[in-house]
Structures are given as C-alpha cells and as structure tokens.
Coordinates of C-alpha atoms in Angstrom, one line a residue:
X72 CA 5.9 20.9 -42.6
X73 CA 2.6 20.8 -44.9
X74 CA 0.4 23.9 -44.8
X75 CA -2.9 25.0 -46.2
X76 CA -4.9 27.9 -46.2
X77 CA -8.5 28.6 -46.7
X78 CA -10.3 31.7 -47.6
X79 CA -14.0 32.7 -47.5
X80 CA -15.7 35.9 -48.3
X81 CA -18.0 36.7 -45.2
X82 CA -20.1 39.9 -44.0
X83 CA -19.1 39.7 -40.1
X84 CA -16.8 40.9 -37.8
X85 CA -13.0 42.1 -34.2
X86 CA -7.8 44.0 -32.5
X87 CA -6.2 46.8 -30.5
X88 CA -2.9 47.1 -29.3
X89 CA -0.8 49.1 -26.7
X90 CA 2.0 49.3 -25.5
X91 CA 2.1 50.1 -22.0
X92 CA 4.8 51.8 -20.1
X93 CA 4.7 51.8 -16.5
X94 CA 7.4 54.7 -15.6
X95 CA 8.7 55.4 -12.0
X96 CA 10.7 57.8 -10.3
X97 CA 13.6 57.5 -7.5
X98 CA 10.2 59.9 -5.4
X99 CA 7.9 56.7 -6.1
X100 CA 10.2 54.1 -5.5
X101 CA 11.3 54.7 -1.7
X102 CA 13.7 52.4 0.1
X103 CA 12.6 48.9 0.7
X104 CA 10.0 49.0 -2.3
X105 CA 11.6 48.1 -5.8
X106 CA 8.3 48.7 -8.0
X107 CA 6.7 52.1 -8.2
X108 CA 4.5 52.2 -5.1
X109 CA 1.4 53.3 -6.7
X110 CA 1.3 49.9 -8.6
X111 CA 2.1 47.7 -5.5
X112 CA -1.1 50.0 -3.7
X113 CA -3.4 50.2 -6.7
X114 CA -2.2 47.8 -9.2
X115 CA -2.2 47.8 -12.9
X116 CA -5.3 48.2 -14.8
X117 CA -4.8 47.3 -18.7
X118 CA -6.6 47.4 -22.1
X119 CA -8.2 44.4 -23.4
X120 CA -6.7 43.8 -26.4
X121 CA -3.0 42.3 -26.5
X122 CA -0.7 44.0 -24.0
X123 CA 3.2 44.3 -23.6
X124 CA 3.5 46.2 -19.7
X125 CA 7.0 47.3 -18.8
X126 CA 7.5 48.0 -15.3
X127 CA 10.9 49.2 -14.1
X128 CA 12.6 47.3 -10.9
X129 CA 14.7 48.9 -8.5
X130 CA 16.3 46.2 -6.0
X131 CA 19.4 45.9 -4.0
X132 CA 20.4 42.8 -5.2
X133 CA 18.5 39.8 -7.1
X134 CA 15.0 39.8 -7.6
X135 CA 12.1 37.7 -9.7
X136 CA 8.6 37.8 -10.0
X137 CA 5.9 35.4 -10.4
X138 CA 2.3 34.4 -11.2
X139 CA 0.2 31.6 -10.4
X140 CA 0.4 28.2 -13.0
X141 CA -3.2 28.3 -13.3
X142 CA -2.8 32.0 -15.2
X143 CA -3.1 31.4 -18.6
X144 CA -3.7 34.7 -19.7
X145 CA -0.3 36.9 -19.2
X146 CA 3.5 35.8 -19.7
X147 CA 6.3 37.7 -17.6
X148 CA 8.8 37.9 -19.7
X149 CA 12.0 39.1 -17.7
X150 CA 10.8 37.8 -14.8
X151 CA 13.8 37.7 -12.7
X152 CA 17.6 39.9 -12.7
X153 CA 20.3 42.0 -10.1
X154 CA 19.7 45.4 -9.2
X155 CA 18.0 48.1 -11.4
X156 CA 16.1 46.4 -14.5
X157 CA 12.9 45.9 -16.2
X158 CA 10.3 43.1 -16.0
X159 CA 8.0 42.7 -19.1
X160 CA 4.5 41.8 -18.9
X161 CA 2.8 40.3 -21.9
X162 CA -0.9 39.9 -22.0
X163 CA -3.2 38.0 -24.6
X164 CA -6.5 39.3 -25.5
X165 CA -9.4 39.4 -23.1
X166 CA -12.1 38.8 -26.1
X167 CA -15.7 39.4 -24.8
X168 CA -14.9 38.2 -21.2
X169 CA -14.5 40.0 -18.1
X170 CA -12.4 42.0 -16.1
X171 CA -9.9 39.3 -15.1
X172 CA -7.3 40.2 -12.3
X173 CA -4.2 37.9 -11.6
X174 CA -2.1 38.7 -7.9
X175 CA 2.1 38.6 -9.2
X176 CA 4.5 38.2 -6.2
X177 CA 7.4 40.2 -6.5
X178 CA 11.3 38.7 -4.3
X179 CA 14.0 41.6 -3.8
X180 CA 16.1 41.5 -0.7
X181 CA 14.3 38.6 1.0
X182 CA 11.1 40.9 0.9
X183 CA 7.7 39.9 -0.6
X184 CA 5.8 42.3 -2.5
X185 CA 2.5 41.4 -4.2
X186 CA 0.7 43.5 -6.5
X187 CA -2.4 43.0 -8.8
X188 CA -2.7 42.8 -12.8
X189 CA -6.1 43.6 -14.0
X190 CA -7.2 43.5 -17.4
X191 CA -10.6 45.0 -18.8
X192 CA -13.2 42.7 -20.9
X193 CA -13.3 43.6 -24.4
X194 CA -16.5 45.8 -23.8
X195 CA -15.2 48.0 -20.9
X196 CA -11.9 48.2 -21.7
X197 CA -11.3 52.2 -23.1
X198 CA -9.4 51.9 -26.3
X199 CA -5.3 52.6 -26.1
X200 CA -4.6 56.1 -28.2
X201 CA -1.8 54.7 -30.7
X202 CA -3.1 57.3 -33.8
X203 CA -4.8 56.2 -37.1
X204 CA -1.7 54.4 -38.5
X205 CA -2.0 50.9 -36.1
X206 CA -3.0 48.8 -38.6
X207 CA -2.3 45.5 -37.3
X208 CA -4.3 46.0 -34.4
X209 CA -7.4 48.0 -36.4
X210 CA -7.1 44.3 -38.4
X211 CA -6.8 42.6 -34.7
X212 CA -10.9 44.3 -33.9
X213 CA -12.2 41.8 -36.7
X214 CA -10.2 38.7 -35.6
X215 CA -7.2 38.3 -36.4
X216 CA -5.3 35.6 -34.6
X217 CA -8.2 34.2 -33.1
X218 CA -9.9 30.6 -33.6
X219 CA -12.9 29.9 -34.9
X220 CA -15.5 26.8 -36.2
X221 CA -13.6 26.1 -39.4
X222 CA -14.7 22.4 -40.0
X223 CA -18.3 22.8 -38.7
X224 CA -18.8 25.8 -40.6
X225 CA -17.1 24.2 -43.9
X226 CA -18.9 20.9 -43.6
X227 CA -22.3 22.5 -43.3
X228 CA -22.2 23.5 -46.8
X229 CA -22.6 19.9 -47.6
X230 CA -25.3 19.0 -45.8
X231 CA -29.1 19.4 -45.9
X232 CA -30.2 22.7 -44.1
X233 CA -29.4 25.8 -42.9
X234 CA -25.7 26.6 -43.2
X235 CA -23.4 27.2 -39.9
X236 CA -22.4 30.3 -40.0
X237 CA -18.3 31.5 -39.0
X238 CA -18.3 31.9 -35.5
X239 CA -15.0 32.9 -33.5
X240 CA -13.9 31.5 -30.4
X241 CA -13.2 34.2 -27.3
X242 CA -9.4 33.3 -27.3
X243 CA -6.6 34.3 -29.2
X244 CA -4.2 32.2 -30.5
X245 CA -1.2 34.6 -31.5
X246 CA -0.2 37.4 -29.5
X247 CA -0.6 40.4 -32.0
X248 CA 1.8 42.4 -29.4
X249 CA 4.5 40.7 -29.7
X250 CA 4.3 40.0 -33.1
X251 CA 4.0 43.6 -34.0
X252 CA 7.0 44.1 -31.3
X253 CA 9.1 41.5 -33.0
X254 CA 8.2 43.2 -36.7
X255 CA 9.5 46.6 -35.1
X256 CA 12.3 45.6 -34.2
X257 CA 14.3 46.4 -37.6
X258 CA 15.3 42.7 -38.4
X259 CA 15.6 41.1 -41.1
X260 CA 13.8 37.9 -40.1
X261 CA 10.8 39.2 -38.7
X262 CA 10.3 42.1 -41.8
X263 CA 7.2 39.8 -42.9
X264 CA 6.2 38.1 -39.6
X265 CA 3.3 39.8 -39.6
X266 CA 1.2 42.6 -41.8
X267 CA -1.4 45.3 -42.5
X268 CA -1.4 47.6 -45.6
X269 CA -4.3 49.8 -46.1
X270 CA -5.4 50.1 -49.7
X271 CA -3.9 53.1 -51.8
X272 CA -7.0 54.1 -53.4
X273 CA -10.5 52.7 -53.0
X274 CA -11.3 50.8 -56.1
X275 CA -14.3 48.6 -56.4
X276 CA -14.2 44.9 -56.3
X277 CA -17.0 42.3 -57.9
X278 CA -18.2 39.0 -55.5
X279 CA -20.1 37.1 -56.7
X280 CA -22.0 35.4 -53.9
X281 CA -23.9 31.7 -53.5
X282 CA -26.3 33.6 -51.3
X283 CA -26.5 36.6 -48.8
X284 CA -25.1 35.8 -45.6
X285 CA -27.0 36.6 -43.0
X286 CA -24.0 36.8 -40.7
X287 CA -23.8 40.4 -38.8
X288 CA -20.9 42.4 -37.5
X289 CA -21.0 42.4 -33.8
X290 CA -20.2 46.0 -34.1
X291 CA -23.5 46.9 -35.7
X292 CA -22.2 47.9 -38.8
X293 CA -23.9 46.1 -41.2
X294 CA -28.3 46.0 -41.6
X295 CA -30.4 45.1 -44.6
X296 CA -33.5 45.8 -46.4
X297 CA -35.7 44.1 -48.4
X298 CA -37.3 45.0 -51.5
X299 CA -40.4 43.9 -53.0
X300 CA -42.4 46.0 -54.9
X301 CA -40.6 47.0 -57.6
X302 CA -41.6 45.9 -61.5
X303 CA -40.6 42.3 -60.6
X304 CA -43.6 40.5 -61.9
X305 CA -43.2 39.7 -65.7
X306 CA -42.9 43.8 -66.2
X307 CA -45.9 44.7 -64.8
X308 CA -46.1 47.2 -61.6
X309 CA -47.6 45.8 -58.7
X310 CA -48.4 42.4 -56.8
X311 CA -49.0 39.2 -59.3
X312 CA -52.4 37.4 -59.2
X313 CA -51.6 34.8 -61.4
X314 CA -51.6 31.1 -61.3
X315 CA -48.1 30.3 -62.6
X316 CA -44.9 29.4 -60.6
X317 CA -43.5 32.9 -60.0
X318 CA -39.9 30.9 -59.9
X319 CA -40.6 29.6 -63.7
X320 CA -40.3 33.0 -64.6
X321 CA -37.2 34.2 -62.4
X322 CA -33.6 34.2 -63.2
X323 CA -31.3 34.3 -59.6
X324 CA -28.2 36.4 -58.8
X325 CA -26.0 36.8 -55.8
X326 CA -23.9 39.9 -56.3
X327 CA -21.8 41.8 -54.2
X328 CA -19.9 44.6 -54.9
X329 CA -16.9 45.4 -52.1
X330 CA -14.6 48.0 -51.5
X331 CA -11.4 46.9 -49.6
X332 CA -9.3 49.2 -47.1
X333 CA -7.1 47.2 -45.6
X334 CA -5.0 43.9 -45.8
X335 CA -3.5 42.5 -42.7
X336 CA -2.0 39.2 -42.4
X337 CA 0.4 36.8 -40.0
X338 CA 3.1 34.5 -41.8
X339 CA 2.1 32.2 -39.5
X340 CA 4.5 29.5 -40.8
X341 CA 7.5 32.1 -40.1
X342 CA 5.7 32.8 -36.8
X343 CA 6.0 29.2 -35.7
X344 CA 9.0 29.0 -37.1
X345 CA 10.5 31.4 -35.0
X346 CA 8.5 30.5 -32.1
X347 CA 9.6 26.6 -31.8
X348 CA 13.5 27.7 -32.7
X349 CA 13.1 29.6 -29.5
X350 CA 11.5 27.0 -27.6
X351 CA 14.6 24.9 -29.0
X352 CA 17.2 26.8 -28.1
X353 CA 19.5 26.1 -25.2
X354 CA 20.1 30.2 -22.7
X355 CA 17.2 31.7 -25.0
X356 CA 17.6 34.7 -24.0
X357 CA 14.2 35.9 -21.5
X358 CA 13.6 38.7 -22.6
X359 CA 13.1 37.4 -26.2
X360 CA 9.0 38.3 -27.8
X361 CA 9.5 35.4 -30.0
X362 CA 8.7 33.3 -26.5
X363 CA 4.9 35.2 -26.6
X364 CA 4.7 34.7 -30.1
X365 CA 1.7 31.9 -29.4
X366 CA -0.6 33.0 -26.4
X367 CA 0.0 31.7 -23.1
X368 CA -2.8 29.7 -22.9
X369 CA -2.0 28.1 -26.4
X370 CA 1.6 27.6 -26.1
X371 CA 0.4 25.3 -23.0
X372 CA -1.5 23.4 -24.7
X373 CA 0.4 22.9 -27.4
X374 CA 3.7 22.0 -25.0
X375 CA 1.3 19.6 -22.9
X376 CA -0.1 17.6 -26.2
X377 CA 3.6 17.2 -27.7
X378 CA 4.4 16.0 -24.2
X379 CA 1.7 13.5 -24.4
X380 CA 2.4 12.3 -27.9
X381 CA 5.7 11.8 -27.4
X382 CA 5.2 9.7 -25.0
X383 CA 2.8 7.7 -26.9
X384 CA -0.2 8.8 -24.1
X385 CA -3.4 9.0 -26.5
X386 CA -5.5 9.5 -23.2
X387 CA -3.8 12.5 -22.4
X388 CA -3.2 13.3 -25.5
X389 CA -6.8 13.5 -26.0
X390 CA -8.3 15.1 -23.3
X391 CA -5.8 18.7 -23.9
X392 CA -6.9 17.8 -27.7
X393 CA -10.2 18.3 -26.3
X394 CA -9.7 21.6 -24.3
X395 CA -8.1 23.0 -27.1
X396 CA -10.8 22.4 -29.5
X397 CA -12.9 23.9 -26.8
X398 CA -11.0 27.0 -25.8
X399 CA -9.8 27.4 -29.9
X400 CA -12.5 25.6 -32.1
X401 CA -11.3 23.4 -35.4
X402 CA -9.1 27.0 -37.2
X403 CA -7.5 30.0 -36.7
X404 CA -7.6 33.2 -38.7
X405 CA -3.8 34.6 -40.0
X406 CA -5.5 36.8 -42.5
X407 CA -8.5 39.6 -43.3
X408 CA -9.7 42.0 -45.5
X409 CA -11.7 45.1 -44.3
X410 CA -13.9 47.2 -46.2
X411 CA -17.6 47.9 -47.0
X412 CA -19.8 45.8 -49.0
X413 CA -23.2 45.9 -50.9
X414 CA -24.8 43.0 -51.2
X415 CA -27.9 42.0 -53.6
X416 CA -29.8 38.9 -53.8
X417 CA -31.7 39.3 -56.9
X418 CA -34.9 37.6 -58.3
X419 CA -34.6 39.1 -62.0
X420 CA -37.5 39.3 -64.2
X421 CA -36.3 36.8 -66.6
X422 CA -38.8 37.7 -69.4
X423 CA -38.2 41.3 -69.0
X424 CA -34.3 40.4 -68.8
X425 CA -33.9 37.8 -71.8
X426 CA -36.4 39.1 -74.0
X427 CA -36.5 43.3 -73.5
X428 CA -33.2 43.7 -72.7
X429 CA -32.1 40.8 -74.6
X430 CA -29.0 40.2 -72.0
X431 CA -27.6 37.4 -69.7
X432 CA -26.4 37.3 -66.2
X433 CA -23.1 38.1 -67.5
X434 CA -24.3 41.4 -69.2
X435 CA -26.1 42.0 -66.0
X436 CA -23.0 41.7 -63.9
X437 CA -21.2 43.8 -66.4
X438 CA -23.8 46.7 -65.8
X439 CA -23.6 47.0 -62.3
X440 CA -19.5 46.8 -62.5
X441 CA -19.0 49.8 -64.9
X442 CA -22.2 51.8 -64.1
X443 CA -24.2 51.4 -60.6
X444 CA -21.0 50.5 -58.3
X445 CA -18.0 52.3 -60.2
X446 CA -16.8 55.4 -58.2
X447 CA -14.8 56.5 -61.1
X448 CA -16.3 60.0 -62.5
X449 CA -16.2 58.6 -66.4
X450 CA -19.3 56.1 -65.2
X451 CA -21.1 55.0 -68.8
X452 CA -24.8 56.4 -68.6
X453 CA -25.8 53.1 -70.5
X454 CA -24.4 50.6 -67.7
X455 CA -25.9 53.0 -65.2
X456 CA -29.2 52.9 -66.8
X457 CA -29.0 49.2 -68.1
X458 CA -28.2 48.2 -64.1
X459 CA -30.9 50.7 -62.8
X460 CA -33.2 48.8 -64.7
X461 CA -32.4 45.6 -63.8
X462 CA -33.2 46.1 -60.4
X463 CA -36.3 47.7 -61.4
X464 CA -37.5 44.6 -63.1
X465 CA -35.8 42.5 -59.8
X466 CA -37.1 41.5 -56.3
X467 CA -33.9 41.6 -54.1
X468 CA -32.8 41.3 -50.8
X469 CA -30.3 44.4 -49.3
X470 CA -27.5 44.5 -47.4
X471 CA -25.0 47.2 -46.5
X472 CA -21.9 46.3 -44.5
X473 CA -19.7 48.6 -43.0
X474 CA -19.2 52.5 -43.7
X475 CA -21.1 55.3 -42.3
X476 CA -24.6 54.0 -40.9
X477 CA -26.0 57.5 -42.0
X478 CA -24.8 57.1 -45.5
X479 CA -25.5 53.7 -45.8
X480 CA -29.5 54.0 -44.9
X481 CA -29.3 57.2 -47.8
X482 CA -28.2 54.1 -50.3
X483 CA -30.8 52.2 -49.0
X484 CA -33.2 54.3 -49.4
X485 CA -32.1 55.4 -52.8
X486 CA -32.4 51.5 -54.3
X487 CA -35.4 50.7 -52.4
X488 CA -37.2 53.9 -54.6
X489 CA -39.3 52.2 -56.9
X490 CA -39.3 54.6 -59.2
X491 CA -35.5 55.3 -59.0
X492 CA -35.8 58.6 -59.7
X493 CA -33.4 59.4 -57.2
X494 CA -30.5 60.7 -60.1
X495 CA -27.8 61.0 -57.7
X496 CA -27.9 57.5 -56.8
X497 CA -24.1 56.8 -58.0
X498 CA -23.3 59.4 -56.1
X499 CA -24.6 58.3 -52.6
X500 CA -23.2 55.3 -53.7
X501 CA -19.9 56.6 -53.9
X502 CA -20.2 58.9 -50.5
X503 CA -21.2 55.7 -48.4
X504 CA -17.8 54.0 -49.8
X505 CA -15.4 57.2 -48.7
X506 CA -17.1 56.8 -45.5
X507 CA -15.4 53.8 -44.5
X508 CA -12.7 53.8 -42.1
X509 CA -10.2 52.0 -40.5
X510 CA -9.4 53.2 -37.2
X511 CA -7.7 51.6 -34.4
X512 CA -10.4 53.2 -32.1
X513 CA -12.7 50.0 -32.4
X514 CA -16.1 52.5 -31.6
X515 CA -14.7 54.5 -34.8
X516 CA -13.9 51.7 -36.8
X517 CA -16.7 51.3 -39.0
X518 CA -14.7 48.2 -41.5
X519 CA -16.7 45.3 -42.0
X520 CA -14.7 42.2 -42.3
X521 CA -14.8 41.4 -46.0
X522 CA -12.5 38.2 -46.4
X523 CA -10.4 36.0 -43.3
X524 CA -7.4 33.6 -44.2
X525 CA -8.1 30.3 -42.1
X526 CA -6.4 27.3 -41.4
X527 CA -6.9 24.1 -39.1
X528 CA -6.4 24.4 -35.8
X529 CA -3.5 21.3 -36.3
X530 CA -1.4 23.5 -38.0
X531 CA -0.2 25.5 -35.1
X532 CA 2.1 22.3 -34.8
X533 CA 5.4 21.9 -36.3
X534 CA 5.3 17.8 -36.2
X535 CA 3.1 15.4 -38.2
X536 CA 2.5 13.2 -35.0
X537 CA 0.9 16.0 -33.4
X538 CA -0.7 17.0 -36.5
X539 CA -2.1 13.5 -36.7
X540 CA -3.2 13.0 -33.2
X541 CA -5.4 16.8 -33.4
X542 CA -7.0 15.1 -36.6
X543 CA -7.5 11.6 -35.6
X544 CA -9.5 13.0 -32.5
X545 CA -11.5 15.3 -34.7
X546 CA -12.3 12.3 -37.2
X547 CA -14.0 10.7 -33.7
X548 CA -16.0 13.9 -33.5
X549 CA -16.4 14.4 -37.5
X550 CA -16.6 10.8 -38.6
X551 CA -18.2 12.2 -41.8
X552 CA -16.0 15.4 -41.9
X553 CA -16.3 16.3 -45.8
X554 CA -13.3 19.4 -44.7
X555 CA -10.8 16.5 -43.4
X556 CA -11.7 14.2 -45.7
X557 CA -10.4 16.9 -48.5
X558 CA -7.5 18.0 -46.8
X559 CA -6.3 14.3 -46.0
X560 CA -6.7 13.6 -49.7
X561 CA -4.5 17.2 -50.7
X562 CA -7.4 18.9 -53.0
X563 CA -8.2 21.9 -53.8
X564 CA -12.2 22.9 -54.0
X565 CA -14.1 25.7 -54.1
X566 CA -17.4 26.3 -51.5
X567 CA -18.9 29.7 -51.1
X568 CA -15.9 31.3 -51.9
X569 CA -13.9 28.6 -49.5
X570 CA -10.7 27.6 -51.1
X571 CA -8.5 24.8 -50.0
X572 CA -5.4 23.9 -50.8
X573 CA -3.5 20.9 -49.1
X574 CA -0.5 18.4 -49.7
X575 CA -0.4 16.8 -46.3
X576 CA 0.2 13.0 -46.8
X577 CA -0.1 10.4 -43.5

C-alpha cells in the first residue's frame, strides 16, 4: 500500500488524554447490582478529549453491555463475560461540540440495568491531571489525529484570490487513547505506533515564509502588530510625499524565525496496519486497543464503504464517501510541531539595503539568524546591529505565536520602537522563547502549532479499490483538483512550505 505525506508550516492551532478508572467496592456493589451503584444512579461524566473508562463488573453469572448503533462516539471494548470482570469504555474526542450523553444497558442474571455515559464538549470539559510529561496528548490540543481541508486548502494556492486557510474538522480520526495504551504496553510492535518528544534544548529555527498567515490559534495565543513608521521610505524619517511607485523602491521578505518544543507523531501506516490485522483475525481477542485504534465513527465508515465497494455498489459507495468527507474533510493530520514563532513580513528599503549596506536578502537573513533571533549568549554585535538596522530601514507586518502573552507584547513593543533604542531587545527576545510551554493542561499550554504532517483522507484505507473510489468521488467535487492531479501523477512539489511526495499508480 502507496503512502504520501505532506507538510506545511502554519501559525494555528488543539489533545488531552485520561485514563479513567472507575473503582468500586463490595459496600457499593450490593446484591442484585453488578456496577458500582453510584454510576447506575448518577452515571459517568468524562473529559472531552479521548477516553479509556474501566468499570469493574460484579455478576453471578454471564453478563454484557450495550449501546445504541446510532452511537458513534464510544466503543465498549469487553462488553460482555462470567462473573467478576471489567468492561472497557473507549471514547473518541468530543472536539468543540457539546455535552453528548449515550444510555448503555447493562444483562447480569436476567436483570436490566441502564446507566448514562456523558462526555463534556471540548470547552467545558475540566482538563484530566496526568502531570507535565503527557506529551502525546499536549500534541493531541493542536490536532493531532484529526481531519482537516487538505485539498481545498492545497488547491487554493493555485488559484486567483485569497488563499483557504487549514481548517480542522470537529472529529477525530484516530483514537490517541488507545494508541498511547497500545504504545505502553511494553511491545515490541507498537514501540513506534505513535510519538511525542519534546525538544532537549530550545535552539532557533529559520522559515522562510511566502507570506504571513493570517491563520490564528483558537487558543488566543498568537496576535500581531503592524509597523509603519520606521525609516522605510528611501532612508528618510517620516511619511513619503513623493510621486514615485513606493514598490519600485522596495525589496520583499517573509521571515520567520521559530523555536520548536515538541515533536509528536502517529505511524499511521503501522497504525492501520495493526488495526485491519485485527479486524482480520478470526477470536481477536475483545479486549484488544488495536480494535479502537480508528475512531468509532471512522472505523464505520470505513467498514460500510469497503462493504460497498466490494460489492461493486458505487451508489452506496458514494453517499458514506460523502459523509465521510463531511464529518472528516479531504486529510488527516499524523504529525505536529509545537513551539513559538516570530514572524516578519518586511518591505525593506531597497536603496538603503543595496546601496548603504551594500547586502542581499541573503545577508539579510543571515543577520537576523546569528544576531536578532539567536538565544545563544556569544550573539555577534555586528549581526545584531546589521539586523536592527534592517528593520529600521523596513515597513513590516508582526506576528508573535505562542509563548507568554505578557512577554510576547514586551517583544512587540521592543521592535515596534522606532528608534530601537531599547538595548535589551535580544534579551526580551530570548525571555519570550523560555516562556513557552508545553503542558497537557490545554489553558496552560501556551505552544502554537508550528508544522502538521497531513495526508489524504483515502489513505486511512488499506486497498487501492477503496482508495480509488474516495478519489474518483473527490475528482466529481474537484474536477480541476491541482492536489489530485499531483498525487495521481507521483510528484513531489513544493507550495508554501507544502511538500508532497507520492508513488500511487491506478
């Protein structure tokens, strides 16, 4: 099976996890009752991000538990066994929605017992306590696993206009849980399955950007200021009168300097892997996380359009093609990088630059590298001065994306001087950077999301038929899609930092 991957560099934003352990004692389980009788009065209340409930069973003799078909939401695991034992309640995320509540129906010794799952919406759900050191699911806040507009947002680069920005859709298509359950478990084959290393040191990183994108975090880490009255105008302070074309005289630059934290990452080609051997396997054991691996709302879909192409039904075929573009959009993050990022689009004096400081954009770039952006103590007072220059000969658009909103206003403020004669500016430079943090506490995590890992929404399937039949109905919606076109045809391109690498053949 083919697989590509694309990466972008973007300035937006989302993953929590916990493991939830519903404990009972021989006092709250009385005769008759095999669940702890404070959930079968009050139910269970959960944490919107990606769940895995254990709740112990006490029963005379056989029991099994249930939820409606039309709950595509939750998985119970071990949903059914003899006497003392444990059902397992997996739940996918509950991204931006609402409080969603689901009635399960508990059988134990030809008794009924129903009790209620409720999980909160992603903005009223309090965050689980796992410590600092839950990386995957810090990585989960800024979208990891979930789907997003891959083709429309790839495509638009291509076309006249405004550019679409990277939007994400409100459902999840791996289940970080289990995953990170699966990766815990000691074995071999799931060492890898799925990732998140922070960063050792915080070293800075050069981007060079086709333009500022204007994309926010929807945790309101990111703002941006614009400067304009700095010595922009042929060297001379003040606002230009003239009658030339002020762009004649301008030499453009995107730049961005970031600072990665963290790295976090699904093999999602092992995860698949692992996920269809199970589906494959004849007495899979229930109890088995490789089941949850793909939500439960995906790995319906995805059963119900291999079901219909195997059967050679395009009609059906079609219309889940059609709810899963809907529910998942056209790609699906496995990859992101978190961090903090300062972002310039500059309008550089061009006869200041070329002819006073007789350098290029690459000499420029080189200035702001080793003086204005290094955090090393050893910066060069000549890059630092050459850069500082620059921008005061420059009419440039701010941004400041992720890190302490305090700090970040002080750097602001300190390259928006036009006189620049704030001397510590390196060094509020350097504070802001220290201040970023990964945390899995998303109202503490102040990461912006630097870089996501994408591929198309037709690679969560194992099969080139299905594979096909996902494209083939996005070529009726894309006729013109310039993404599909370049995948079909296996090249590689670069768009706004967008890279794409294919070797499907049909």
């Amino acid at each position: 099976m083919k697989k590509s991957i694309i990466k972008t560099c973007l300035a937006t934003a989302g993953i929590l996890f916990m493991s939830c352990l519903a404990a009972c004692s021989d006092d709250d389980t009385p005769a008759g009752q095999p669940i702890d009788k404070n959930i079968i009065e009050n139910g269970l209340s959960v944490y919107a991000q990606s769940n895995i409930v254990e709740i112990p069973v006490e029963a005379a003799g056989a029991w099994s538990v249930s939820v409606p078909d039309t709950c595509d939401w939750l998985t119970v695991l071990n949903d059914s066994g003899n006497g003392r034992d444990v059902m397992t309640i997996v739940l996918d995320d509950n991204i931006g929605g609402e409080m969603r509540t689901v009635t399960a129906t508990l059988n134990a010794g030809g008794a009924t017992t129903e009790f209620r799952i409720s999980q909160y919406g992603e903005l009223d759900g309090i965050v689980a306590d796992n410590g600092d050191n839950d990386y995957i699911q810090t990585a989960a806040t800024k979208k990891l696993g979930v789907g997003c507009n891959l083709i429309e947002y790839y495509d638009s680069q291509y076309k006249k206009g405004t550019p679409v920005g990277l939007n994400y859709s409100r459902n999840s298509v791996f289940n970080l849980a289990s995953l990170e359950k699966l990766l815990d478990s000691g074995e071999d084959d799931y060492a890898n399955i799925v990732s998140a290393v922070p960063r050792a040191n915080l070293n800075f990183e050069a981007a060079n950007m086709d333009s500022i994108i204007d994309k926010r975090d929807s945790l309101g880490v990111a703002f941006q200021l614009n400067v304009s009255y700095a010595k922009f105008h042929f060297g001379i302070s003040g606002a230009y009168h003239g009658n030339e074309d002020l762009k004649d005289h301008t030499m453009k630059l995107a730049y961005s300097a970031e600072y990665p934290t963290l790295d976090a990452g699904i093999s999602y080609m092992d995860a698949l892997t692992h996920y269809s051997n199970y589906m494959a396997e004849e007495n899979a054991p229930k109890n088995d996380f490789r089941k949850t691996i793909l939500t439960t709302g995906m790995a319906g879909l995805r059963k119900n359009i291999e079901t219909a192409v195997k059967s050679n039904n395009t009609a059906v075929a079609n219309r889940y093609i059609r709810q899963l573009v809907n529910n998942y959009g056209t790609g699906v993050v496995v990859g992101s990088t978190l961090g903090g990022r300062i972002t310039m689009d500059l309008d550089m004096d061009s006869l200041y630059i070329k002819e006073v400081m007789r350098v290029d954009t690459a000499t420029v770039k080189v200035g702001f590298e080793l003086g204005l952006f290094k955090l090393d103590a050893d910066v060069e007072v000549s890059y630092l001065n050459s850069s500082i220059s620059v921008l005061q000969n420059s009419r440039y658009k701010l941004e400041v994306a992720g890190g302490d909103m305090t700090k970040a206003g002080e750097v602001l403020t300190a390259l928006s001087n036009a006189d620049y004669s704030d001397t510590g500016l390196p060094d509020r430079i350097k504070d802001w950077a220290y201040s970023i943090r990964n945390d899995v506490d998303y109202t503490k995590c102040n990461a912006d999301l630097l870089q996501v890992d994408i591929i198309p929404i037709w690679e969560i399937f194992d099969d080139f038929e299905c594979q096909d039949a996902v494209i083939n109905y996005l070529e009726g919606i894309y006729p013109n899609s310039t993404f599909i076109k370049r995948y079909l045809a296996g090249e590689s391109t670069d768009v706004r930092k967008v890279k794409i690498k294919s070797t499907h053949t049909r």
